Short mmCIF file of C-alpha atoms in Angstrom, two decimals:
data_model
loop_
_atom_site.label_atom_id
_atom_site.label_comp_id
_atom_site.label_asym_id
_atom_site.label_seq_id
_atom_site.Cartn_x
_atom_site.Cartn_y
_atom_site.Cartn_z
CA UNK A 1 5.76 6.49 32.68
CA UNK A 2 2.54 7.57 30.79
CA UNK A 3 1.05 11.03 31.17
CA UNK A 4 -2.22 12.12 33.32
CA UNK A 5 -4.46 13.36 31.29
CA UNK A 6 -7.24 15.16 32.38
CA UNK A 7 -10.40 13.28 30.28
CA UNK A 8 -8.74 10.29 33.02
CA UNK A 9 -8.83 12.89 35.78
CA UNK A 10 -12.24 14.05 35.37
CA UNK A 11 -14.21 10.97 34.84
CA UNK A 12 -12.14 9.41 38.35
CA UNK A 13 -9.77 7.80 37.07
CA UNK A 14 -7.63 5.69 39.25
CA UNK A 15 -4.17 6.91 40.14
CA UNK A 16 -0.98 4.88 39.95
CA UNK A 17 2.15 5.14 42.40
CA UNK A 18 3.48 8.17 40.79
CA UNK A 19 0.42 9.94 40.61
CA UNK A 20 -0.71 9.42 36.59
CA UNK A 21 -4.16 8.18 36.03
CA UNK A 22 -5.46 5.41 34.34
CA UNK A 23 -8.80 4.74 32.47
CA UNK A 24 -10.81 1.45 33.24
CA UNK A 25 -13.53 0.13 30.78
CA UNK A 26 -16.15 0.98 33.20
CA UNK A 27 -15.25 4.68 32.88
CA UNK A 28 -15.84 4.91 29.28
CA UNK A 29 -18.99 5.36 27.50
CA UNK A 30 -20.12 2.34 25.88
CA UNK A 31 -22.15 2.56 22.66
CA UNK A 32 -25.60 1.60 23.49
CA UNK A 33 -25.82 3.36 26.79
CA UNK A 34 -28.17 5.74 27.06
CA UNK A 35 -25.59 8.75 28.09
CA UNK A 36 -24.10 9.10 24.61
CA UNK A 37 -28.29 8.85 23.04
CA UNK A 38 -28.41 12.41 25.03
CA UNK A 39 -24.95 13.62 24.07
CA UNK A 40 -25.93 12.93 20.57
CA UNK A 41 -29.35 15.25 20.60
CA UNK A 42 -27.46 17.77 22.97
CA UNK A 43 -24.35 18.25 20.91
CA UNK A 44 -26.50 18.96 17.21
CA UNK A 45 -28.93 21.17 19.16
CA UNK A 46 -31.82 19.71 16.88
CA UNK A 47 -34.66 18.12 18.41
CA UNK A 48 -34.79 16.26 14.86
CA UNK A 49 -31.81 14.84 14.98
CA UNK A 50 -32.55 11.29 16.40
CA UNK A 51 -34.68 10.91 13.17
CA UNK A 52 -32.55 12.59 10.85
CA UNK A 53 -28.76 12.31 11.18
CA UNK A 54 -26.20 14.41 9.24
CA UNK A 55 -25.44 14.81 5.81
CA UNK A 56 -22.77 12.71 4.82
CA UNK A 57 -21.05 12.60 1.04
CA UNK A 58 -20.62 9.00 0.97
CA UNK A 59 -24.26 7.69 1.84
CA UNK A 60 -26.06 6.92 -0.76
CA UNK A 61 -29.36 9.83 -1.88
CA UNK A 62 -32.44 8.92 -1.39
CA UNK A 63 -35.10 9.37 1.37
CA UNK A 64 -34.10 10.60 4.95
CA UNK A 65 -35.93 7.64 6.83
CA UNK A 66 -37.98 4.43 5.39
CA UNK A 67 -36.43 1.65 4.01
CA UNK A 68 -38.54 1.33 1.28
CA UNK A 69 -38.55 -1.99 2.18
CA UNK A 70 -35.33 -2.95 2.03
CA UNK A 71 -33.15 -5.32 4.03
CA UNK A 72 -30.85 -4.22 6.56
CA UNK A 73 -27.20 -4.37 5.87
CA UNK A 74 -25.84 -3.97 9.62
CA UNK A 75 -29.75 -5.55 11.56
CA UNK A 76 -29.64 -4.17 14.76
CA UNK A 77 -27.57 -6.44 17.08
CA UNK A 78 -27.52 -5.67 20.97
CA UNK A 79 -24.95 -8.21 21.68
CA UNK A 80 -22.48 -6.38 19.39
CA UNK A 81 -23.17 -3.23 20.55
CA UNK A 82 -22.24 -3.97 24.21
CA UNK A 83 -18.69 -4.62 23.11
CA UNK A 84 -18.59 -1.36 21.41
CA UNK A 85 -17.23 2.02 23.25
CA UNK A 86 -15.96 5.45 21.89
CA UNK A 87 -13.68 8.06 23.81
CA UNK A 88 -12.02 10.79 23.51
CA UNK A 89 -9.09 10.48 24.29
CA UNK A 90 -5.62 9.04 23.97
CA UNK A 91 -5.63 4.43 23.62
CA UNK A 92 -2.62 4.49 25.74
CA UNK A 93 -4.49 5.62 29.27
CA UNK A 94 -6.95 2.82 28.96
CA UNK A 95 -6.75 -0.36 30.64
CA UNK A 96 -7.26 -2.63 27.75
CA UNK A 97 -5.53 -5.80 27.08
CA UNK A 98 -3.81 -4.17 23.67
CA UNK A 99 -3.72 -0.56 22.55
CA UNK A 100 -3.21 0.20 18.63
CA UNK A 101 0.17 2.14 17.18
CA UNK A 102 -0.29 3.53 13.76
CA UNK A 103 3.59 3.95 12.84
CA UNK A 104 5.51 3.42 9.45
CA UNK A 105 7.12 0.53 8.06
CA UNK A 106 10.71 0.96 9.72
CA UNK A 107 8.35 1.12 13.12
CA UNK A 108 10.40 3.54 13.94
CA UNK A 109 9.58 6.50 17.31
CA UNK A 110 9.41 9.56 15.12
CA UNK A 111 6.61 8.53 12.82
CA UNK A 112 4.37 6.22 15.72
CA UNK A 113 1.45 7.47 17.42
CA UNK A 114 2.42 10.96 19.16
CA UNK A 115 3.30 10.30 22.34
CA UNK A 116 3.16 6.50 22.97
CA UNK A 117 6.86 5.75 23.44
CA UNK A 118 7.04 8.24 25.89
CA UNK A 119 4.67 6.52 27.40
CA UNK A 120 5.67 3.45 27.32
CA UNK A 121 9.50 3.75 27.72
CA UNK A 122 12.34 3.21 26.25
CA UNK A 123 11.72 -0.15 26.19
CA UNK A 124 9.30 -0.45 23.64
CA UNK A 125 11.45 1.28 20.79
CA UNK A 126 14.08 -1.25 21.43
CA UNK A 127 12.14 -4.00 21.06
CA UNK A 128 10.33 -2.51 17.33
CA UNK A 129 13.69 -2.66 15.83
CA UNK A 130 14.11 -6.45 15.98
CA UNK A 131 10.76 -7.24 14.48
CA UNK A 132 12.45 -6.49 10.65
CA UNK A 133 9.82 -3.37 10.22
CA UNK A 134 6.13 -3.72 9.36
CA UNK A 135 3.77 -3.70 5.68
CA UNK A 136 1.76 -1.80 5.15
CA UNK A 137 -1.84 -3.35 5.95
CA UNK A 138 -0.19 -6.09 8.54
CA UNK A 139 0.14 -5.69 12.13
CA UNK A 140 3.20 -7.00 14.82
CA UNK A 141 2.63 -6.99 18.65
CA UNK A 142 4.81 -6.48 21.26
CA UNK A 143 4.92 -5.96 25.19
CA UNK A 144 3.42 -2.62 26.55
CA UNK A 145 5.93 -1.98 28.93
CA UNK A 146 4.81 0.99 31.24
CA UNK A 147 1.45 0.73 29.71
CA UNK A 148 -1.56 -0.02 31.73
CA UNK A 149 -2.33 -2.40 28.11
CA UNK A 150 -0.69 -5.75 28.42
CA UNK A 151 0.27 -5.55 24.48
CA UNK A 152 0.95 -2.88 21.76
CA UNK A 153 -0.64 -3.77 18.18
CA UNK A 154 1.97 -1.63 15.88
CA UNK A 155 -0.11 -1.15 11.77
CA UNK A 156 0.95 0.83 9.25
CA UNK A 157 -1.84 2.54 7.33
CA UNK A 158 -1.80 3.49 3.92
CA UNK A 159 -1.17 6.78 2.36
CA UNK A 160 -4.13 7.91 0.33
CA UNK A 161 -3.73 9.30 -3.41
CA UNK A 162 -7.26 9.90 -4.98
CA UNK A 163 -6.21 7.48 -8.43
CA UNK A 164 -5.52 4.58 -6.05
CA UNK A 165 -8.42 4.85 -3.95
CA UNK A 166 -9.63 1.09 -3.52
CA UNK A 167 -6.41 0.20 -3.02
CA UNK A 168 -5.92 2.39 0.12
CA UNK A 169 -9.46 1.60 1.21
CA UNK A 170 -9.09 -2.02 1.28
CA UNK A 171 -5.25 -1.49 2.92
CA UNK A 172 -6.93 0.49 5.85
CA UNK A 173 -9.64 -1.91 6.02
CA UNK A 174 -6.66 -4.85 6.39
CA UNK A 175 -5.20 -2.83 8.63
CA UNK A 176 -8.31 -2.67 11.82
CA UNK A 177 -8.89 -6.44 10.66
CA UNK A 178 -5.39 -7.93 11.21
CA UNK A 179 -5.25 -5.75 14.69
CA UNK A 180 -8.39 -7.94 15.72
CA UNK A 181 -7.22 -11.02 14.43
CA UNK A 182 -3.85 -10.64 15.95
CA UNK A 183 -5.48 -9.84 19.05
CA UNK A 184 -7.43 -13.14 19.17
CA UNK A 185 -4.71 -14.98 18.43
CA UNK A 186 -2.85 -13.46 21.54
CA UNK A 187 -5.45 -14.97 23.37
CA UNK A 188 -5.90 -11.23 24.31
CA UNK A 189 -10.01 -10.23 24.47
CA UNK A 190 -10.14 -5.87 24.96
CA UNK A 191 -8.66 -3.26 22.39
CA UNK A 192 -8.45 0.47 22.18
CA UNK A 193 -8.29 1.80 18.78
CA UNK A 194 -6.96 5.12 17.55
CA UNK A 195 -7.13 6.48 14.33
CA UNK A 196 -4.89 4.51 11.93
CA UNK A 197 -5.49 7.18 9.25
CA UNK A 198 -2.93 9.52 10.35
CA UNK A 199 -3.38 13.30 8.76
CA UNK A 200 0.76 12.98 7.38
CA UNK A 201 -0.58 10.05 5.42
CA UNK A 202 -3.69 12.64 3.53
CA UNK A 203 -6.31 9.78 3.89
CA UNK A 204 -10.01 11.90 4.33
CA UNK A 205 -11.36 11.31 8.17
CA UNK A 206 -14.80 10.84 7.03
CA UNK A 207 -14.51 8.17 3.85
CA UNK A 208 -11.85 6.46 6.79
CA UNK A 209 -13.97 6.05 9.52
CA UNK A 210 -16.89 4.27 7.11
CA UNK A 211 -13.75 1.73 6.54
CA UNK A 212 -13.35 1.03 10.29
CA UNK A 213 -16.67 0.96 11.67
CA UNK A 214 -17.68 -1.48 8.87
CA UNK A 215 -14.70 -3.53 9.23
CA UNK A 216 -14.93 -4.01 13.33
CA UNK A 217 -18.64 -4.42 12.67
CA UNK A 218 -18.29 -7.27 10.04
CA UNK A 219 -15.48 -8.87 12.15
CA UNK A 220 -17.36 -8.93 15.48
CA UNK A 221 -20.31 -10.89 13.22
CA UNK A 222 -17.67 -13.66 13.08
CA UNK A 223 -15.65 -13.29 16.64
CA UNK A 224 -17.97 -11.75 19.20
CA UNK A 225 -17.62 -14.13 21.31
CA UNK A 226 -13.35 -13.70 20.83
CA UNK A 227 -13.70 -10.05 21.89
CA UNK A 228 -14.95 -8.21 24.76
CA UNK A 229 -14.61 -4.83 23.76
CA UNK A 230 -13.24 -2.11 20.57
CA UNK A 231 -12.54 1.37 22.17
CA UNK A 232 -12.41 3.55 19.28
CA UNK A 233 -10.46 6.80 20.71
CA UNK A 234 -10.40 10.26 18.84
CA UNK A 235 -8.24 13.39 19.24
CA UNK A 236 -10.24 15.89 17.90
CA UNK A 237 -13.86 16.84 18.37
CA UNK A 238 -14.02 16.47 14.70
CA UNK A 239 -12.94 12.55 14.38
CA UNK A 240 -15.53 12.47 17.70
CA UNK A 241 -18.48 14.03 15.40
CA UNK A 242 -17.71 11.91 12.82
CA UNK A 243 -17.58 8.57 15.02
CA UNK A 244 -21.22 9.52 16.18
CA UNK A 245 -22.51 10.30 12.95
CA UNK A 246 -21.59 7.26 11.54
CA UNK A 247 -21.72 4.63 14.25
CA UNK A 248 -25.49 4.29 14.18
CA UNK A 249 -25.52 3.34 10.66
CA UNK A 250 -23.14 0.62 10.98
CA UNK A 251 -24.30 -0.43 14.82
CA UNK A 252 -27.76 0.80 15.30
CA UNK A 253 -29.67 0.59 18.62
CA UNK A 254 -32.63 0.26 17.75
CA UNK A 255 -35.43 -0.93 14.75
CA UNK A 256 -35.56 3.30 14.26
CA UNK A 257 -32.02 3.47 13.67
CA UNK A 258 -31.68 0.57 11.77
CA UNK A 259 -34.61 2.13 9.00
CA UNK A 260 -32.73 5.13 8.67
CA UNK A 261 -29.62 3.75 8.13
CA UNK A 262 -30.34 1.89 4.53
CA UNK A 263 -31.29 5.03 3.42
CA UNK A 264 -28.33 6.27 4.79
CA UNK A 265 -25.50 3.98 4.09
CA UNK A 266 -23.11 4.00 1.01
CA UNK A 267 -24.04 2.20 -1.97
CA UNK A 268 -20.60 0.24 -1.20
CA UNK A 269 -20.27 -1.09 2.44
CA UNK A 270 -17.58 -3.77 1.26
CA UNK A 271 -17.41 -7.80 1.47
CA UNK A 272 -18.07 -9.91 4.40
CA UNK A 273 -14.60 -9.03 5.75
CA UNK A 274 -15.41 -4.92 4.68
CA UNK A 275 -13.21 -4.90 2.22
CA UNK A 276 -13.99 -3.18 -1.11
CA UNK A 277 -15.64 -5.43 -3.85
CA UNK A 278 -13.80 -4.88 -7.25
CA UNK A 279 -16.45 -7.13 -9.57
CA UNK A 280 -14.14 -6.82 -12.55
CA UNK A 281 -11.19 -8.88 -10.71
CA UNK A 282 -13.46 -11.15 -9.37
CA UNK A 283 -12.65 -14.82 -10.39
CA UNK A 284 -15.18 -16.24 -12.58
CA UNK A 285 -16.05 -20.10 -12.39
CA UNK A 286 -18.42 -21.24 -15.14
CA UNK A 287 -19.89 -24.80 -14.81
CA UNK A 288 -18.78 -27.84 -16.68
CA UNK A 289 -20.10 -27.96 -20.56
CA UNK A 290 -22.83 -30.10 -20.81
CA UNK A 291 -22.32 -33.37 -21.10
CA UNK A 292 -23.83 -34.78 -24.18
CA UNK A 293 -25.03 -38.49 -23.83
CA UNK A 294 -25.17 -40.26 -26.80
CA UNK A 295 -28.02 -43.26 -27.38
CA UNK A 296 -26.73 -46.31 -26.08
CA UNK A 297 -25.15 -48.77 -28.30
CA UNK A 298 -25.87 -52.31 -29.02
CA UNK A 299 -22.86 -54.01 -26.89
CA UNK A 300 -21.02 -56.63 -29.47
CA UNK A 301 -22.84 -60.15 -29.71
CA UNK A 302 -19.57 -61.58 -27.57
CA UNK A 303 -19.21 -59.74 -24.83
CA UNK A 304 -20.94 -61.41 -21.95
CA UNK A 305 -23.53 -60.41 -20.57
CA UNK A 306 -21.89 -59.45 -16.84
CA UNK A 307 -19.45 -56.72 -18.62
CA UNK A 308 -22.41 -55.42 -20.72
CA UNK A 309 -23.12 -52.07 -18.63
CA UNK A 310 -19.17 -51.46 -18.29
CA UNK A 311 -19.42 -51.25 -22.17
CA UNK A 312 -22.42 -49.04 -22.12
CA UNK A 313 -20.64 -46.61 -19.41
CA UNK A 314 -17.34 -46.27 -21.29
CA UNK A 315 -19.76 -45.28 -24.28
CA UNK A 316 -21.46 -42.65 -22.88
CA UNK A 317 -19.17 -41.03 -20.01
CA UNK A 318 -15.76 -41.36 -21.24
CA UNK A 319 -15.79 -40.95 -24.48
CA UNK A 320 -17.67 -37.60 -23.33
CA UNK A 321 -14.82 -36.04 -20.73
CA UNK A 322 -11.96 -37.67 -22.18
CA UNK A 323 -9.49 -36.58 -24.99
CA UNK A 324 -8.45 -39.65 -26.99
CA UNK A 325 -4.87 -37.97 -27.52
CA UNK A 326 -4.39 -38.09 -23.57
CA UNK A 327 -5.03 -42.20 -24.11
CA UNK A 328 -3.03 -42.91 -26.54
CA UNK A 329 0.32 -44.97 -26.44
CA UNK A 330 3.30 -42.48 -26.14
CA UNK A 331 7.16 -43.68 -26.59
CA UNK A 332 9.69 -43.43 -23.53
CA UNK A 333 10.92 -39.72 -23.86
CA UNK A 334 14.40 -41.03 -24.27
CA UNK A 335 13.91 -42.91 -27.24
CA UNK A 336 12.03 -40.78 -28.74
CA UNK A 337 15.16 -38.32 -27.69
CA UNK A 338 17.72 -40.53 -29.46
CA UNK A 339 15.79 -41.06 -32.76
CA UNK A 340 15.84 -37.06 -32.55
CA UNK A 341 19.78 -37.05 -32.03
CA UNK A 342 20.01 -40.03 -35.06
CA UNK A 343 17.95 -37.71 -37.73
CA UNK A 344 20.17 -34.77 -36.86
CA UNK A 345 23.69 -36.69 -37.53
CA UNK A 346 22.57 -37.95 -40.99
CA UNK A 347 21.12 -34.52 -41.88
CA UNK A 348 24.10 -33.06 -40.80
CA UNK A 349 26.82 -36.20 -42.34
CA UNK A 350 27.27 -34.52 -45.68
CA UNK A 351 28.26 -31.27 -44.66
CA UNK A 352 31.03 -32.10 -41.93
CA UNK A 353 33.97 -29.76 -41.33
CA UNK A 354 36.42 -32.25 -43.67
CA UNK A 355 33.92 -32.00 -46.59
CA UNK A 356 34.02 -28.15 -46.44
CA UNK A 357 38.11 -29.11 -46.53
CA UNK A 358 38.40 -31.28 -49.59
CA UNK A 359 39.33 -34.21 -47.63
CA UNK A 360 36.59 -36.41 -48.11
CA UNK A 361 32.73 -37.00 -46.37
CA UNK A 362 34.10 -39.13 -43.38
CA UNK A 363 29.78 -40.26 -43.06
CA UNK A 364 30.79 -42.06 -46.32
CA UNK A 365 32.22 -45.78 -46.51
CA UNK A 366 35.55 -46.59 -44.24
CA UNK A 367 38.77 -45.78 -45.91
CA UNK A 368 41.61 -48.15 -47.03
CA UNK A 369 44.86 -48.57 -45.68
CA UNK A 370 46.39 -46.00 -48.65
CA UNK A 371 43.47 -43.73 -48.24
CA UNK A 372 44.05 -43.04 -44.70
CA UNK A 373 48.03 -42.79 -45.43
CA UNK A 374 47.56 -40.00 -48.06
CA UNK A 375 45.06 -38.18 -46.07
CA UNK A 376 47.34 -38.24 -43.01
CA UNK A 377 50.20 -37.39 -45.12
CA UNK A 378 47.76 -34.10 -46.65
CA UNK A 379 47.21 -32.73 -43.62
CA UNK A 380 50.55 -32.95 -41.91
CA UNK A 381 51.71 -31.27 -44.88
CA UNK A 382 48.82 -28.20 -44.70
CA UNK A 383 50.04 -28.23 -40.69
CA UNK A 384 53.80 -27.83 -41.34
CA UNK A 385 53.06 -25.08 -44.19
CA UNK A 386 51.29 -22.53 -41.56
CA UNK A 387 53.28 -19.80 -40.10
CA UNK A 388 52.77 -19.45 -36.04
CA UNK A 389 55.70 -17.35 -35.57
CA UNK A 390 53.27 -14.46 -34.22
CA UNK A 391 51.63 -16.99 -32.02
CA UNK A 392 54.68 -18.19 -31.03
CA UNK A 393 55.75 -14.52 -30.37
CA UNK A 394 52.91 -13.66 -27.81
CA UNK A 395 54.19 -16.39 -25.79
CA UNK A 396 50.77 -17.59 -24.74
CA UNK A 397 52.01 -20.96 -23.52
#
């Protein structure tokens, strides 16, 4: 069975039959509750800080608060919010319908979140190895086992190298959006999300958590009413700092918050879906040439008068969209395939193998009775004259 831990312990959590603890929703902080507003000011020790958050290398420079009149990227949006919680702690404690496991792409024990199998038993390894491993950016459930979740989510993030940056970005954002999706295709409504971007894998915490807040934020736009709640659970204080820092630019509580947070924000929040925009692979669709109409033509003097606009609109719209090679009368392909083979055999009838031998062009005019006689007779004669003895010798037949 799972561990106690003591964050479960302290804030009451409710014991099982052999004595570990488990975390219910209503334990945890959620987001727009006004206990983590006083954490927030507490923890920075700076009366400011409500109107000025932390410096952070991605946002974009500019003025600490205003918008300069600029539209909101992430408007404030209570209704979101509510569904929104952060913890410290480890996803596997909480009472959620489905708990994330960042693991590798054989999904095997040693390289899954520290300490979950243990957790859950040995149940849960057993059943990873017949799901054919994992991709990176995709996600595969399976039963919790001794969990208190009803599902584990198992995602394999990328590993970050600083030449392929977009293309670990947009993995990790794939990663937090096929969790969700997979989890409202369960039918399941609650999930508590750990850090996918595991330290082995090098990806930086800060640029990493701007991918998952943004990507559970533009999600929930789309399935609020799919999902209940997103835990997001940290380790370390540090991942907690960060996760406070940045939440109120991407879910902000307030008209205040929402100001300072397009000053704030990176010049690059993503897509709809969160994802990276890459304009130069973007697929470009230019409209149709213009069609050019030409006058209308007199319709001949003996065409009646009933079929006279059907000759005015072949004039001026097919002729304009249609290639007169794609209307014209083509011949069966395989006559036009036989004509082909014809050509070839009378190219080829003067230079047959029994030219090259002397013995005639057989293409020419049929032979007499003598003719055919004295050829026969030639080449029995050339037959009889070769020596086969080292043929013969091999003993090939």
């Amino acid at each position: 069975m799972y561990r106690p831990v003591a964050t479960a312990a302290a804030t009451g959590g409710v014991p099982t039959d052999n004595g570990d603890y488990v975390v219910t929703l209503d334990q945890v902080p959620r987001w727009n509750d006004a206990e983590i507003r006083s954490s927030l000011e507490y923890e920075n020790e700076d009366p400011s800080f409500s109107k000025s958050f932390l410096s952070d290398p991605l946002t974009s420079p500019g003025e600490e608060s205003g918008s300069n009149g600029l539209a909101s990227r992430f408007p404030v949006d209570h209704e979101i919010n509510s569904k929104i919680y952060l913890w410290r702690g480890q996803p596997w404690n909480l009472e959620v319908d489905a708990v994330v496991n960042s693991t590798n792409e054989s999904m095997d024990e040693v390289h899954s979140s520290q300490g979950l199998h243990a957790a859950a038993g040995p149940g849960l390894a057993e059943e990873c190895t017949t799901l054919g491993g994992c991709r990176t950016g995709m996600a595969k459930v399976t039963n919790a086992y001794d969990l208190p979740a009803r599902r584990v989510i198992h995602t394999v993030g990328p590993k970050y190298a600083v030449k392929y940056h977009t293309a670990a970005e947009n993995a990790l954002s794939h990663c937090y959006r096929s969790c969700l999706e997979l989890l409202i295709e369960n039918g399941l409504r609650s999930i508590a999300m750990g850090c996918i971007y595991t330290e082995a894998k090098s990806y930086p915490r800060e640029p990493a958590a701007h991918v998952a807040i943004r990507t559970v934020r533009r999600l929930l736009e789309k399935q609020k009413d799919k999902i209940t709640a997103v835990v997001f659970c940290t380790s370390t204080s540090s991942d907690t700092e960060i996760y406070k820092r940045l939440l109120p630019l991407y879910f902000p509580r307030d008209k205040h918050e929402e100001a300072v947070a397009i000053s704030k924000l990176p010049a690059d929040v993503g897509d709809e879906n969160g994802e990276t925009i890459i304009h130069e692979r973007k697929i470009r669709i230019k409209p149709l040439p213009k069609k050019v109409i030409p006058k209308p033509s007199q319709p001949p003097a003996e065409v009646p008068a009933s079929d006279v606009g059907l000759v005015q609109r072949n004039s001026s719209y097919l002729d304009t969209y249609l290639d007169p090679a794609f209307m014209s009368l083509m011949k069966d392909p395989d006559q036009r395939r036989q004509e082909q083979w014809e050509k070839t055999a009378q190219a080829r009838g003067g230079w047959n193998c029994a030219k090259m031998l002397g013995f005639g062009d057989i293409g020419g005019p049929p032979l007499s009775a003598a003719e055919e006689y004295s050829l026969h007779s030639r080449c029995l004669a050339k037959a009889n004259s070769l020596n086969l003895s080292e043929i013969a010798e091999m003993k090939i037949l």
